[in-house]
Every structure is written in C-alpha cells, then in structure tokens.
Tab-separated table of C-alpha atoms in Angstrom:
chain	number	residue	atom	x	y	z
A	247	UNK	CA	9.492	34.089	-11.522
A	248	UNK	CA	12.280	36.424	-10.161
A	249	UNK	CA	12.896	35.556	-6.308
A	250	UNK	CA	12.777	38.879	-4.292
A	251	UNK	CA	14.574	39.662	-1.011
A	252	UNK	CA	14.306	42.902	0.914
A	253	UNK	CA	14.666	43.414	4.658
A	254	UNK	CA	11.417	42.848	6.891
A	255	UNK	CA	11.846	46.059	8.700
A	256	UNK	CA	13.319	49.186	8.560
A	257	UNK	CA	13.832	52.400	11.103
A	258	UNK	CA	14.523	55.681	10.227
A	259	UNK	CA	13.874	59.267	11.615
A	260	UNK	CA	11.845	62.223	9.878
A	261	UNK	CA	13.538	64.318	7.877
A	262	UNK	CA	16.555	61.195	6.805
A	263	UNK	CA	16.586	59.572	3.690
A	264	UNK	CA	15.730	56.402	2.862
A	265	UNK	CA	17.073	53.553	0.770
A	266	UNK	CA	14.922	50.319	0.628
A	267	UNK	CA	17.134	47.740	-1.246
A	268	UNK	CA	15.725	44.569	-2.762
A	269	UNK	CA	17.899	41.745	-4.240
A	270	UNK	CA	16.419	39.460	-7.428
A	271	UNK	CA	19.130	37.722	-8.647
A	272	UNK	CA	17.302	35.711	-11.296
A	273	UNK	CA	15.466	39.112	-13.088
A	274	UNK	CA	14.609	38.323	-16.591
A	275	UNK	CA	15.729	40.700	-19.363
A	276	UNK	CA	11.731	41.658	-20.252
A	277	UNK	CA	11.262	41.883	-16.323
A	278	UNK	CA	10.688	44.887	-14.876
A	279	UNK	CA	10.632	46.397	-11.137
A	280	UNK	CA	7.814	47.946	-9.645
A	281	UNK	CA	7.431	49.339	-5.769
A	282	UNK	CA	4.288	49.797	-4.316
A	283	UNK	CA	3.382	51.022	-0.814
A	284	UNK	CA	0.680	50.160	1.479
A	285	UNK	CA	-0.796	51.218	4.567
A	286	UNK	CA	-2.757	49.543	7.560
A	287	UNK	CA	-6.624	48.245	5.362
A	288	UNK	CA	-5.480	50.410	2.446
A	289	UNK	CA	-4.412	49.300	-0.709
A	290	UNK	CA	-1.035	49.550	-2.146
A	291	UNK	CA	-0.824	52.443	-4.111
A	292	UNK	CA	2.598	52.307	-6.537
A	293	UNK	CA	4.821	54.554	-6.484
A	294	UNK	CA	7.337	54.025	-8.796
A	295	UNK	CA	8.404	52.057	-11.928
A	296	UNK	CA	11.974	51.238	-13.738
A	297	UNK	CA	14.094	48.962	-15.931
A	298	UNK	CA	17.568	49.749	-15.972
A	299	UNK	CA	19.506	53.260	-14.421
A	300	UNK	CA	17.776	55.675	-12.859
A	301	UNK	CA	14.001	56.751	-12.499
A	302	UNK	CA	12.821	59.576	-10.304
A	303	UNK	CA	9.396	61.134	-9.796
A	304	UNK	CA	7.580	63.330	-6.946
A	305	UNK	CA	7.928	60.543	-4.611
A	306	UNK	CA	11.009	58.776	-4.808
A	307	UNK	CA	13.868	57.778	-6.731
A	308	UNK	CA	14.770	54.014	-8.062
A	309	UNK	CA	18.247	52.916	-8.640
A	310	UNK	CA	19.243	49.914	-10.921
A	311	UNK	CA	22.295	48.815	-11.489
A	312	UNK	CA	23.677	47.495	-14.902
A	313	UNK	CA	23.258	44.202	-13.982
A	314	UNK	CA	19.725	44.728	-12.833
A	315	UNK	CA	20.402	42.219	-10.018
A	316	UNK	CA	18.932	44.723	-7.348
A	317	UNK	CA	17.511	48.229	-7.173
A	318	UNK	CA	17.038	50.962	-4.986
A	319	UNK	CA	13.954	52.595	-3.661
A	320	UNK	CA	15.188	56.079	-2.175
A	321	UNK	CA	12.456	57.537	-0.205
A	322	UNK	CA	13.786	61.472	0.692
A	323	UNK	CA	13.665	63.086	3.783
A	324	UNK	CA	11.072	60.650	5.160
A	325	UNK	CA	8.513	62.033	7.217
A	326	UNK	CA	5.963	60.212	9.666
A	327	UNK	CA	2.943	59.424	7.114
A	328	UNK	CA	5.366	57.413	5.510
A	329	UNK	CA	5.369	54.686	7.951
A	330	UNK	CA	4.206	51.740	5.842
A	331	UNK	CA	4.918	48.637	4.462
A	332	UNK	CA	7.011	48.383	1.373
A	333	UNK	CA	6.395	46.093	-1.547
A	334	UNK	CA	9.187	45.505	-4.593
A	335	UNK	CA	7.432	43.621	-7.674
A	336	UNK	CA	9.474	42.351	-10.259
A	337	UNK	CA	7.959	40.671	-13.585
A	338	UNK	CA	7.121	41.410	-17.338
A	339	UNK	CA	4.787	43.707	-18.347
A	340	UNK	CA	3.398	42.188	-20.743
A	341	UNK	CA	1.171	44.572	-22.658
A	342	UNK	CA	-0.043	45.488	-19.297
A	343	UNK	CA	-0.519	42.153	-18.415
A	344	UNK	CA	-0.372	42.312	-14.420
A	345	UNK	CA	-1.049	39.087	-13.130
A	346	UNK	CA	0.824	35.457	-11.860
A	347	UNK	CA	4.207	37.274	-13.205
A	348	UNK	CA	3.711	39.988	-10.418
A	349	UNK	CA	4.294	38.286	-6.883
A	350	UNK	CA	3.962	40.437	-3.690
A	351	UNK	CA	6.814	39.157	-0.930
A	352	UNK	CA	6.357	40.204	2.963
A	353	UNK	CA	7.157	43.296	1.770
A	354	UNK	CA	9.460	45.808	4.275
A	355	UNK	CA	8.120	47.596	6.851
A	356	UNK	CA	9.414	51.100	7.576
A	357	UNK	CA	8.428	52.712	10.570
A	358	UNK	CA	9.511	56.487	10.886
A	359	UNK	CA	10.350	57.940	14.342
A	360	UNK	CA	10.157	61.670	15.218
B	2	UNK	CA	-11.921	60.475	-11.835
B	3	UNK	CA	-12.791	57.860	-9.564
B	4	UNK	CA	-10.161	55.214	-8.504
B	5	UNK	CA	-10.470	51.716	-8.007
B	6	UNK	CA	-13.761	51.341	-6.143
B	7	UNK	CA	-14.554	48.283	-4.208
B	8	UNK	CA	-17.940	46.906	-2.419
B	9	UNK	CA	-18.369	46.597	0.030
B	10	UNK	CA	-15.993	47.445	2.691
B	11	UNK	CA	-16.632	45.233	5.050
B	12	UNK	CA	-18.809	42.083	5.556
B	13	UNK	CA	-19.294	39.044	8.096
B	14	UNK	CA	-20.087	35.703	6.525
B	15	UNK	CA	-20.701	32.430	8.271
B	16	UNK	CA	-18.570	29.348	7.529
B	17	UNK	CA	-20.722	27.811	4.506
B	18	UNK	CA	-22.166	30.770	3.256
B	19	UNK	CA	-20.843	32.440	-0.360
B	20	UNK	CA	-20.352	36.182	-0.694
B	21	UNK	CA	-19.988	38.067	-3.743
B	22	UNK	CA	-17.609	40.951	-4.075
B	23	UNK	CA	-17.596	43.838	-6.719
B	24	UNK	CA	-14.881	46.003	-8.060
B	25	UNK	CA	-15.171	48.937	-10.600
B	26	UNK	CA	-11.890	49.678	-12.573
B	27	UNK	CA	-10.369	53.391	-12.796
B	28	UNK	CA	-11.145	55.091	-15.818
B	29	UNK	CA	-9.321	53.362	-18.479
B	30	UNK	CA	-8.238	50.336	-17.522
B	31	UNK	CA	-9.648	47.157	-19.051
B	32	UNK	CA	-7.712	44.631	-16.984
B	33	UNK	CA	-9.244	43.862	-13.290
B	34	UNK	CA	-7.152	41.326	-11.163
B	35	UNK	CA	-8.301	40.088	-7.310
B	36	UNK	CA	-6.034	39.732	-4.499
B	37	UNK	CA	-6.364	37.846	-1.314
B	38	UNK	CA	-4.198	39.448	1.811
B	39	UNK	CA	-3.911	38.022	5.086
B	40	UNK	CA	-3.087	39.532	8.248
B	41	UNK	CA	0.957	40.468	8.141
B	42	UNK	CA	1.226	38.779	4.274
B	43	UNK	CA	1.581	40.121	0.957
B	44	UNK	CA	-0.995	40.321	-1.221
B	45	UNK	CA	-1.661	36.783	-3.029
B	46	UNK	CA	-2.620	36.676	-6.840
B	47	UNK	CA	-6.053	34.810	-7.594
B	48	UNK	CA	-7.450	35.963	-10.706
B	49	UNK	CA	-7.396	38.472	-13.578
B	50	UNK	CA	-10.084	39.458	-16.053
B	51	UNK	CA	-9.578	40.504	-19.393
B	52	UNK	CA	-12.091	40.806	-22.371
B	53	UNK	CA	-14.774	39.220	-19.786
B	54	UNK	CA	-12.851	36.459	-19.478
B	55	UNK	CA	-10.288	34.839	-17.131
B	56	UNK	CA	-6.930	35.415	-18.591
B	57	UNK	CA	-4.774	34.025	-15.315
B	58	UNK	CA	-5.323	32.195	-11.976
B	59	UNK	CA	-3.219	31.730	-8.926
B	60	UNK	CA	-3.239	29.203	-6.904
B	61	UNK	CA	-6.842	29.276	-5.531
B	62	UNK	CA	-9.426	26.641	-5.502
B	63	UNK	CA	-12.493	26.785	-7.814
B	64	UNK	CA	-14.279	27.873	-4.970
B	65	UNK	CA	-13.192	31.541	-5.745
B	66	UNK	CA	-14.502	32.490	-9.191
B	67	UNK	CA	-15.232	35.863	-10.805
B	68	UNK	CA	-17.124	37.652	-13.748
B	69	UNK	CA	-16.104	40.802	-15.673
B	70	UNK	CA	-18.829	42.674	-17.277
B	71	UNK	CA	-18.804	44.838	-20.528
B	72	UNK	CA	-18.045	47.891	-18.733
B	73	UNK	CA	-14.680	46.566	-17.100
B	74	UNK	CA	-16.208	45.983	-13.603
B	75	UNK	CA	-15.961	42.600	-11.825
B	76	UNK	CA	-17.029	40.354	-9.260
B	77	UNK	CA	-15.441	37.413	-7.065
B	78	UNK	CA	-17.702	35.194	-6.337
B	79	UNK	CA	-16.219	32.686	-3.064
B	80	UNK	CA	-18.078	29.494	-2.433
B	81	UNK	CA	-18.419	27.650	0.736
B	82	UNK	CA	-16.964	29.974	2.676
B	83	UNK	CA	-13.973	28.690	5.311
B	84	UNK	CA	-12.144	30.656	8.202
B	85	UNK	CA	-9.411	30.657	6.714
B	86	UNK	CA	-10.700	32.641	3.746
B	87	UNK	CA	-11.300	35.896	6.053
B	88	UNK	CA	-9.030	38.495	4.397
B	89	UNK	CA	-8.905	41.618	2.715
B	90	UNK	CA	-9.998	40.934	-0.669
B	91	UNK	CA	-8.263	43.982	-3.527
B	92	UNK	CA	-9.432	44.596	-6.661
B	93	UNK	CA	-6.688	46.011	-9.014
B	94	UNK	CA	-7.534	47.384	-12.558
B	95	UNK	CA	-4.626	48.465	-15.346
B	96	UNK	CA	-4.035	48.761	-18.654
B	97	UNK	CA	-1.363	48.665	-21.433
B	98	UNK	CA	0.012	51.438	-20.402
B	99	UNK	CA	-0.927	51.993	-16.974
B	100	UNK	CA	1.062	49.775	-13.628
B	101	UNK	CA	-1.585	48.674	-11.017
B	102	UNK	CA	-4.273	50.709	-9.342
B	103	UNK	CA	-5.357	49.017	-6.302
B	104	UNK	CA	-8.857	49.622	-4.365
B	105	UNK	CA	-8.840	49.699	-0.759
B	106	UNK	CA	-9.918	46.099	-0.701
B	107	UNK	CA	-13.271	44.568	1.289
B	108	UNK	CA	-12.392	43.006	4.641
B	109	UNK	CA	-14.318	39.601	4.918
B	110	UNK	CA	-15.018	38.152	8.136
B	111	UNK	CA	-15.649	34.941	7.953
B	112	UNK	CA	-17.111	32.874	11.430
C-alpha cells in the first residue's frame, strides 16, 4: 500500500485558490489517485480522479507529476461551503475493485475564512 | 436517481446488543463496501461485497459481518456490541467504471 502524507490543516480566504498537496512516495505503476471530500456526518463525496499529468473537471484540478510521487488538488477561488476535510486515496483500481487497496489517512482539513 | 442510501441514520445500542445496518447501492453499481469512522479519523475499510459474497476484509473482528442481496443492497450485521464500536458506519457502492459513491453513513451510539 502507497503511504500518503498531506498536511492536517489548511487556511485560506474566499475567493483564493487552493492547492492541497499529498506526498506517496512508494505509488505503484497500476495505482491511481483519488480525492474525496467530506463534511461534518456526511459522507465523502469524490471529487476528482487521475493517473499521470493533468485532470480538471467542474470542481477542481489535479496535478501529477511525471514521477507520480505527489499530486496536486487545486481547489479555485475557494469559497466558505468548502470548509471540509480533505481525503487523497491512492491504490489500483482494479476493475473497480475499491476495497483494502484504498486507505483513507487523517485527511486535511481546510477551513475557509471570509 | 437515488444515491447511496443508508438506514438508518441514527441508532442507540446498549453494550451487548447487535444492530443491523442496511445500505442500497446507486443505480449501477454492483460493488457495496462498509466503512467504520471515528470521531476526527479517516474512514477505516471493513468489508466489501461483490456477487453476494465477501470479496475483501479489513482488519475487523468477526463480530462485524455483512450480507449482499441479489439486488446489490447490503447489510452489516455487528455482534456484541462494545463502546468502542460507536461510529459512523458508510456504505459505499461502485462499479467497473464508476470511483466510490459514499452514503451519508448511520451514526451508532453505542452505551
């Protein structure tokens, strides 16, 4: 299993962007890197998905360097419903195959100040 | 179309007692896995269902089991319940092609 490291908190102000970083050193070449965010007795709800480069949706962007080491989350112009906590997930797919190879750390938590 | 539902939202369980939780998987997804969280912790990985059957386990004692039915929902059964299995309890469902969808978990109260 990949070992994960991203910061335990995070401040920023509305309208700022971003960038979550998350360090796994050991990432396997099928392995790949998942963020998911969560608030207070919710469940985490993903919101985004890469392996290698750059993948951007409504939401966010993820950056991943060539040697896949770390990534990026890149939350723009934050705002204050996106005080949460964090989560970066790496681990094969696996035909879908969600399970033991996906491990949830402390996750960050971002809290966004007016 | 529905989510990741999850029954029931919260419950209150003495020390001893066994609850039974139940999860119904977005549309699509034939894969349901459980999650414990504690307070402040990251999810933790106890089960997943596949095919009605129990593909993977964490690191859970057999006290926790679970059942998936033809239709893709599930249950986790937890046997002789201890305080230090109150938690919120997720459900997750996916699919080849689809990451996790999580429910908004049942909070169990156990005294």
């Amino acid at each position: 299993l990949a070992k994960i490291t991203q910061p335990i908190s995070m401040d920023s102000y509305e309208g700022q962007e971003v960038n979550i970083t998350c360090s796994h050193n050991n990432i396997a070449t099928n392995d790949y890197i998942t963020w998911y965010q969560q608030f207070p007795s919710q469940g985490p709800r993903f919101i985004i998905q890469g392996y290698k480069t750059k993948v951007t949706n409504e939401v966010a962007s993820l950056f991943i360097p060539a040697d896949r080491k770390s990534s990026t989350l890149s939350l723009p112009r934050v705002s204050l419903s996106d005080t949460a906590v964090y989560y970066c997930l790496v681990g094969d797919l696996g035909d879908g195959n969600y399970g033991q190879n996906f491990v949830f750390g402390p996750g960050t938590r971002l809290s966004v100040l007016p | 179309d529905a989510g990741v539902t999850q029954s029931p939202t919260h419950l209150i369980k003495t020390r001893g007692q066994q609850v039974t939780l139940r999860c119904s998987p977005k549309s699509g997804h034939d894969t349901v896995s459980w999650y414990q969280q504690a307070l402040g912790q990251g999810p933790q990985f106890i089960f997943q269902y596949y095919e009605e059957e129990e593909r993977q386990r964490g690191n859970f004692p057999d006290r926790f089991s679970g059942h998936q039915f033809p239709n893709y929902s599930s249950e986790l059964n937890v046997n002789a319940l201890l305080l230090g299995d109150s938690a919120l309890y997720l459900c997750a469902s996916s699919s080849r092609d689809s990451p996790l969808h999580f429910g908004n978990g049942t909070r169990l109260t156990v005294t």
